[in-house]
Each structure stands twice: as structure tokens, then as C-alpha cells.
PDB file of C-alpha atoms in Angstrom:
ATOM      1  CA  MET V  17    -163.944  23.435 297.152  1.00 43.00           C
ATOM      2  CA  ARG V  18    -167.677  23.010 296.713  1.00 45.00           C
ATOM      3  CA  LEU V  19    -167.873  26.351 294.814  1.00 44.00           C
ATOM      4  CA  PHE V  20    -165.162  25.162 292.456  1.00 42.00           C
ATOM      5  CA  SER V  21    -167.113  21.940 291.767  1.00 45.00           C
ATOM      6  CA  ARG V  22    -170.279  23.870 290.951  1.00 45.00           C
ATOM      7  CA  ALA V  23    -168.402  26.300 288.729  1.00 44.00           C
ATOM      8  CA  SER V  24    -166.566  23.552 286.868  1.00 41.00           C
ATOM      9  CA  GLY V  25    -169.832  21.608 286.512  1.00 44.00           C
ATOM     10  CA  ALA V  26    -171.565  24.650 285.026  1.00 40.00           C
ATOM     11  CA  PHE V  27    -168.613  25.178 282.683  1.00 36.00           C
ATOM     12  CA  ALA V  28    -168.746  21.525 281.580  1.00 39.00           C
ATOM     13  CA  LEU V  29    -172.502  21.769 280.995  1.00 39.00           C
ATOM     14  CA  THR V  30    -172.072  24.946 278.929  1.00 38.00           C
ATOM     15  CA  LEU V  31    -169.196  23.424 276.965  1.00 37.00           C
ATOM     16  CA  SER V  32    -171.136  20.234 276.243  1.00 40.00           C
ATOM     17  CA  ALA V  33    -174.159  22.247 275.071  1.00 46.00           C
ATOM     18  CA  LEU V  34    -171.911  24.138 272.653  1.00 47.00           C
ATOM     19  CA  THR V  35    -170.212  21.031 271.312  1.00 49.00           C
ATOM     20  CA  MET V  36    -173.234  18.731 271.087  1.00 50.00           C
ATOM     21  CA  ALA V  37    -174.055  17.604 267.572  1.00 64.00           C
ATOM     22  CA  THR V  38    -176.957  19.356 265.948  1.00 81.00           C
ATOM     23  CA  ALA V  39    -179.145  17.393 263.576  1.00 87.00           C
ATOM     24  CA  PRO V  40    -179.246  18.557 259.969  1.00 94.00           C
ATOM     25  CA  ALA V  41    -182.352  20.390 258.807  1.00 95.00           C
ATOM     26  CA  SER V  42    -183.769  20.298 255.269  1.00 97.00           C
ATOM     27  CA  GLN V  43    -186.148  22.071 252.952  1.00 98.00           C
ATOM     28  CA  THR V  44    -187.177  20.933 249.465  1.00 98.00           C
ATOM     29  CA  ARG V  45    -189.142  22.769 246.814  1.00 98.00           C
ATOM     30  CA  THR V  46    -190.056  21.827 243.253  1.00 98.00           C
ATOM     31  CA  PHE V  47    -190.809  24.163 240.364  1.00 98.00           C
ATOM     32  CA  HIS V  48    -191.480  23.797 236.629  1.00 98.00           C
ATOM     33  CA  LEU V  49    -189.447  25.222 233.762  1.00 97.00           C
ATOM     34  CA  ASP V  50    -190.205  25.077 230.046  1.00 96.00           C
ATOM     35  CA  ALA V  51    -186.922  23.392 229.099  1.00 97.00           C
ATOM     36  CA  SER V  52    -185.584  19.867 228.975  1.00 97.00           C
ATOM     37  CA  PRO V  53    -183.322  18.519 231.709  1.00 97.00           C
ATOM     38  CA  ALA V  54    -180.513  18.402 229.111  1.00 96.00           C
ATOM     39  CA  ARG V  55    -180.857  22.167 228.582  1.00 96.00           C
ATOM     40  CA  LEU V  56    -181.137  22.915 232.304  1.00 97.00           C
ATOM     41  CA  MET V  57    -178.301  20.836 233.724  1.00 97.00           C
ATOM     42  CA  PRO V  58    -175.446  23.059 232.448  1.00 96.00           C
ATOM     43  CA  LEU V  59    -177.080  25.896 234.425  1.00 96.00           C
ATOM     44  CA  PHE V  60    -176.438  23.947 237.643  1.00 96.00           C
ATOM     45  CA  THR V  61    -172.640  24.109 237.490  1.00 95.00           C
ATOM     46  CA  ALA V  62    -170.292  26.645 239.075  1.00 93.00           C
ATOM     47  CA  ALA V  63    -169.827  28.479 235.765  1.00 93.00           C
ATOM     48  CA  GLY V  64    -173.368  27.866 234.495  1.00 93.00           C
ATOM     49  CA  GLU V  65    -175.048  29.662 237.388  1.00 93.00           C
ATOM     50  CA  ARG V  66    -173.451  32.911 236.202  1.00 92.00           C
ATOM     51  CA  ALA V  67    -176.159  33.004 233.519  1.00 92.00           C
ATOM     52  CA  TRP V  68    -178.945  33.352 236.052  1.00 94.00           C
ATOM     53  CA  ALA V  69    -177.771  33.877 239.649  1.00 91.00           C
ATOM     54  CA  GLN V  70    -177.324  37.602 240.233  1.00 88.00           C
ATOM     55  CA  GLY V  71    -173.946  38.337 241.800  1.00 86.00           C
ATOM     56  CA  TRP V  72    -172.788  34.719 241.387  1.00 87.00           C
ATOM     57  CA  ASP V  73    -169.065  34.905 240.787  1.00 90.00           C
ATOM     58  CA  PRO V  74    -167.493  31.579 241.683  1.00 93.00           C
ATOM     59  CA  GLN V  75    -163.734  31.361 241.996  1.00 94.00           C
ATOM     60  CA  ILE V  76    -163.163  27.990 240.392  1.00 95.00           C
ATOM     61  CA  LEU V  77    -160.294  26.228 242.137  1.00 95.00           C
ATOM     62  CA  SER V  78    -160.468  22.912 240.273  1.00 93.00           C
ATOM     63  CA  GLY V  79    -162.726  21.685 237.502  1.00 87.00           C
ATOM     64  CA  ASP V  80    -166.319  22.818 237.130  1.00 84.00           C
ATOM     65  CA  SER V  81    -168.714  19.923 237.271  1.00 89.00           C
ATOM     66  CA  GLU V  82    -166.563  16.835 237.827  1.00 92.00           C
ATOM     67  CA  ARG V  83    -166.905  15.022 241.138  1.00 95.00           C
ATOM     68  CA  GLY V  84    -164.408  16.588 243.558  1.00 95.00           C
ATOM     69  CA  SER V  85    -164.271  19.950 241.755  1.00 95.00           C
ATOM     70  CA  VAL V  86    -163.985  22.841 244.204  1.00 96.00           C
ATOM     71  CA  PHE V  87    -165.039  26.484 243.969  1.00 95.00           C
ATOM     72  CA  GLN V  88    -165.631  29.370 246.339  1.00 95.00           C
ATOM     73  CA  THR V  89    -168.212  32.138 246.463  1.00 93.00           C
ATOM     74  CA  ASN V  90    -168.851  35.164 248.637  1.00 91.00           C
ATOM     75  CA  ALA V  91    -172.421  36.136 249.424  1.00 81.00           C
ATOM     76  CA  HIS V  92    -173.835  38.253 252.209  1.00 79.00           C
ATOM     77  CA  GLY V  93    -170.315  38.767 253.593  1.00 85.00           C
ATOM     78  CA  HIS V  94    -169.574  35.059 253.970  1.00 88.00           C
ATOM     79  CA  ASP V  95    -167.132  32.916 252.019  1.00 93.00           C
ATOM     80  CA  THR V  96    -168.567  29.567 251.019  1.00 94.00           C
ATOM     81  CA  THR V  97    -166.535  26.624 249.779  1.00 96.00           C
ATOM     82  CA  TRP V  98    -168.376  24.231 247.471  1.00 96.00           C
ATOM     83  CA  ILE V  99    -167.387  20.699 246.430  1.00 97.00           C
ATOM     84  CA  VAL V 100    -169.122  18.836 243.618  1.00 97.00           C
ATOM     85  CA  ILE V 101    -170.171  15.483 245.054  1.00 98.00           C
ATOM     86  CA  ASP V 102    -172.351  14.313 242.159  1.00 97.00           C
ATOM     87  CA  TYR V 103    -172.962  15.652 238.672  1.00 97.00           C
ATOM     88  CA  ARG V 104    -174.767  13.348 236.265  1.00 97.00           C
ATOM     89  CA  PRO V 105    -176.466  15.522 233.655  1.00 97.00           C
ATOM     90  CA  GLN V 106    -177.895  12.519 231.769  1.00 96.00           C
ATOM     91  CA  GLN V 107    -179.820  11.602 234.934  1.00 97.00           C
ATOM     92  CA  GLY V 108    -180.638  15.218 235.807  1.00 97.00           C
ATOM     93  CA  VAL V 109    -178.677  15.175 239.080  1.00 98.00           C
ATOM     94  CA  ALA V 110    -176.318  17.756 240.621  1.00 98.00           C
ATOM     95  CA  SER V 111    -175.193  17.699 244.261  1.00 98.00           C
ATOM     96  CA  TYR V 112    -172.798  19.944 246.131  1.00 98.00           C
ATOM     97  CA  ALA V 113    -171.335  19.909 249.614  1.00 98.00           C
ATOM     98  CA  ARG V 114    -170.896  23.424 251.008  1.00 97.00           C
ATOM     99  CA  ILE V 115    -169.346  24.952 254.089  1.00 96.00           C
ATOM    100  CA  VAL V 116    -169.682  28.479 255.396  1.00 95.00           C
ATOM    101  CA  ARG V 117    -166.817  28.790 257.865  1.00 91.00           C
ATOM    102  CA  ASP V 118    -167.968  28.862 261.499  1.00 89.00           C
ATOM    103  CA  LEU V 119    -171.653  28.984 260.468  1.00 93.00           C
ATOM    104  CA  ASN V 120    -172.926  25.876 258.721  1.00 95.00           C
ATOM    105  CA  MET V 121    -172.223  23.073 256.338  1.00 96.00           C
ATOM    106  CA  GLY V 122    -174.442  20.901 254.242  1.00 97.00           C
ATOM    107  CA  ILE V 123    -175.529  19.584 250.902  1.00 98.00           C
ATOM    108  CA  VAL V 124    -177.477  21.121 248.031  1.00 98.00           C
ATOM    109  CA  ASP V 125    -179.224  18.642 245.739  1.00 98.00           C
ATOM    110  CA  VAL V 126    -180.792  19.574 242.396  1.00 98.00           C
ATOM    111  CA  VAL V 127    -182.841  17.030 240.443  1.00 98.00           C
ATOM    112  CA  CYS V 128    -184.340  17.779 237.018  1.00 98.00           C
ATOM    113  CA  ARG V 129    -187.045  15.384 235.823  1.00 98.00           C
ATOM    114  CA  PRO V 130    -188.786  15.435 232.427  1.00 97.00           C
ATOM    115  CA  ALA V 131    -192.344  16.729 232.649  1.00 97.00           C
ATOM    116  CA  ILE V 132    -195.020  17.837 230.248  1.00 95.00           C
ATOM    117  CA  ARG V 133    -193.669  20.869 228.329  1.00 94.00           C
ATOM    118  CA  GLY V 134    -190.334  20.900 230.145  1.00 97.00           C
ATOM    119  CA  SER V 135    -188.911  19.817 233.477  1.00 98.00           C
ATOM    120  CA  ASP V 136    -189.742  19.724 237.136  1.00 98.00           C
ATOM    121  CA  VAL V 137    -186.763  20.898 239.179  1.00 98.00           C
ATOM    122  CA  SER V 138    -186.448  19.883 242.832  1.00 98.00           C
ATOM    123  CA  VAL V 139    -183.993  21.711 245.070  1.00 98.00           C
ATOM    124  CA  THR V 140    -183.088  20.436 248.540  1.00 98.00           C
ATOM    125  CA  TYR V 141    -180.866  22.225 251.048  1.00 98.00           C
ATOM    126  CA  THR V 142    -179.746  20.099 254.002  1.00 98.00           C
ATOM    127  CA  LEU V 143    -177.779  22.201 256.487  1.00 97.00           C
ATOM    128  CA  THR V 144    -176.081  21.607 259.832  1.00 96.00           C
ATOM    129  CA  PRO V 145    -175.208  24.582 262.038  1.00 95.00           C
ATOM    130  CA  LEU V 146    -171.663  24.803 263.388  1.00 94.00           C
ATOM    131  CA  SER V 147    -172.255  27.462 266.054  1.00 93.00           C
ATOM    132  CA  GLY V 148    -174.922  29.554 267.728  1.00 92.00           C
ATOM    133  CA  ASP V 149    -174.702  32.038 264.845  1.00 93.00           C
ATOM    134  CA  GLY V 150    -174.909  29.059 262.516  1.00 93.00           C
ATOM    135  CA  GLN V 151    -178.113  27.874 264.185  1.00 94.00           C
ATOM    136  CA  ARG V 152    -179.669  31.273 263.558  1.00 94.00           C
ATOM    137  CA  ALA V 153    -178.386  31.324 259.944  1.00 93.00           C
ATOM    138  CA  VAL V 154    -179.736  27.838 259.210  1.00 95.00           C
ATOM    139  CA  ALA V 155    -183.103  28.663 260.796  1.00 96.00           C
ATOM    140  CA  ALA V 156    -183.346  31.842 258.691  1.00 95.00           C
ATOM    141  CA  MET V 157    -182.264  30.130 255.462  1.00 95.00           C
ATOM    142  CA  LEU V 158    -184.638  27.203 255.903  1.00 97.00           C
ATOM    143  CA  ASP V 159    -187.555  29.239 257.207  1.00 97.00           C
ATOM    144  CA  PRO V 160    -190.391  28.126 254.896  1.00 98.00           C
ATOM    145  CA  ALA V 161    -191.288  31.655 253.730  1.00 98.00           C
ATOM    146  CA  HIS V 162    -187.635  32.547 253.065  1.00 97.00           C
ATOM    147  CA  PHE V 163    -186.961  29.237 251.312  1.00 98.00           C
ATOM    148  CA  ASP V 164    -190.094  29.663 249.150  1.00 98.00           C
ATOM    149  CA  ALA V 165    -188.934  33.144 248.132  1.00 97.00           C
ATOM    150  CA  MET V 166    -185.401  31.940 247.365  1.00 96.00           C
ATOM    151  CA  ILE V 167    -186.626  29.092 245.167  1.00 97.00           C
ATOM    152  CA  GLU V 168    -189.065  31.411 243.410  1.00 98.00           C
ATOM    153  CA  GLU V 169    -186.066  33.658 242.644  1.00 96.00           C
ATOM    154  CA  TRP V 170    -184.300  30.613 241.167  1.00 97.00           C
ATOM    155  CA  ARG V 171    -187.352  29.791 238.998  1.00 98.00           C
ATOM    156  CA  SER V 172    -187.765  33.351 237.780  1.00 97.00           C
ATOM    157  CA  ALA V 173    -184.056  33.958 237.111  1.00 96.00           C
ATOM    158  CA  ILE V 174    -183.546  30.646 235.298  1.00 97.00           C
ATOM    159  CA  GLY V 175    -186.690  31.275 233.248  1.00 96.00           C
ATOM    160  CA  ALA V 176    -185.371  34.715 232.262  1.00 96.00           C
ATOM    161  CA  ALA V 177    -181.987  33.246 231.302  1.00 95.00           C
ATOM    162  CA  LEU V 178    -183.703  30.616 229.150  1.00 95.00           C
ATOM    163  CA  ALA V 179    -185.830  33.284 227.438  1.00 94.00           C
ATOM    164  CA  ALA V 180    -182.738  35.449 226.809  1.00 92.00           C
ATOM    165  CA  ASP V 181    -181.028  32.530 225.042  1.00 83.00           C
ATOM    166  CA  PRO V 182    -183.772  30.719 223.129  1.00 71.00           C
ATOM    167  CA  SER V 183    -181.174  28.753 221.138  1.00 69.00           C
ATOM    168  CA  GLY V 184    -180.117  26.958 224.299  1.00 62.00           C
ATOM    169  CA  ARG V 185    -176.412  27.728 223.955  1.00 56.00           C
TER     170      ARG V 185
END
């Protein structure tokens, strides 16, 4: 009987470790672009990111930028469901909830603020792992060097898209 108690106690400890809540983790970076927030904000919608995000092919399930709009993407072999939680282009704000099944969920916030000769764009990812694999995925995604490189890709790709369409259409 004592062996059973130890085994069930170890099982309970393992189970509780797997089901304990994990605190969200965040990274924020800011970069400058030579365009107004009004010109940039359409690029931070499900459809708008096609202009600059290589391989971005959202399957729009409802709406595009209205609160509650839903779309799905597939990147790196994982399906991600996105929900628009805030899109106020006049204030330079776009926020999305996202979930990668069995890995992580979180929020992506984009804020565009007027600056000298353009805009400063701040991007924040706040992610919560949903599993052991999710903990590793969140740690990799939010690793400062990886996050810096990802945001630099955003800056470069958006800058190229702006240069390719100088009329702003």
C-alpha cells in the first residue's frame, strides 16, 4: 500500500507540474519607418501584411480588421488562429489574440506613433506556453537575439513595400 501511495503522489506531482499556469512572457521592440501612421496602419491587417510578410497567406474567416474578425495562417508547420481584438487606425493601434494549438497563445500589439520624418512602430508579443513544447517555442520566439532579428525583418520588409509603392496605395 505504501508503494501505491508514493507512486500516486509522484503522479499527482507530475500532473500538477504539467497543469500549473505559466506566466506570460513579453518582448517589445520599436523601429522607425519613413511613413505616416495613416499609411502604415493598413499594412497591419490580415490582408495588408501580404504586401510585406513573405509567405503570409491568411485564410480570412470573417472580416479583416474589425474587432472580432478571425483569420488563420500556417507558418513553420503550425496553424495559428488570429482574432482582431483592437484595430483603431486613427490612433495607430492594432492588437491581435493568437493561438498555436497545443503550443502557445498570446497577444500581438502594434502601435504606430508620429515621429520626425515618419513613424515609430512598437511591436509587443506577449505569449503563454500551453505545453512543454510550447515553453520551448515561446523561449525561442522571445529570445532577445531572435526577437531582434524578427523585428528587423519586419522593418526591412515594410520599408521595401513602402518603397515599391511610393504612392501609398
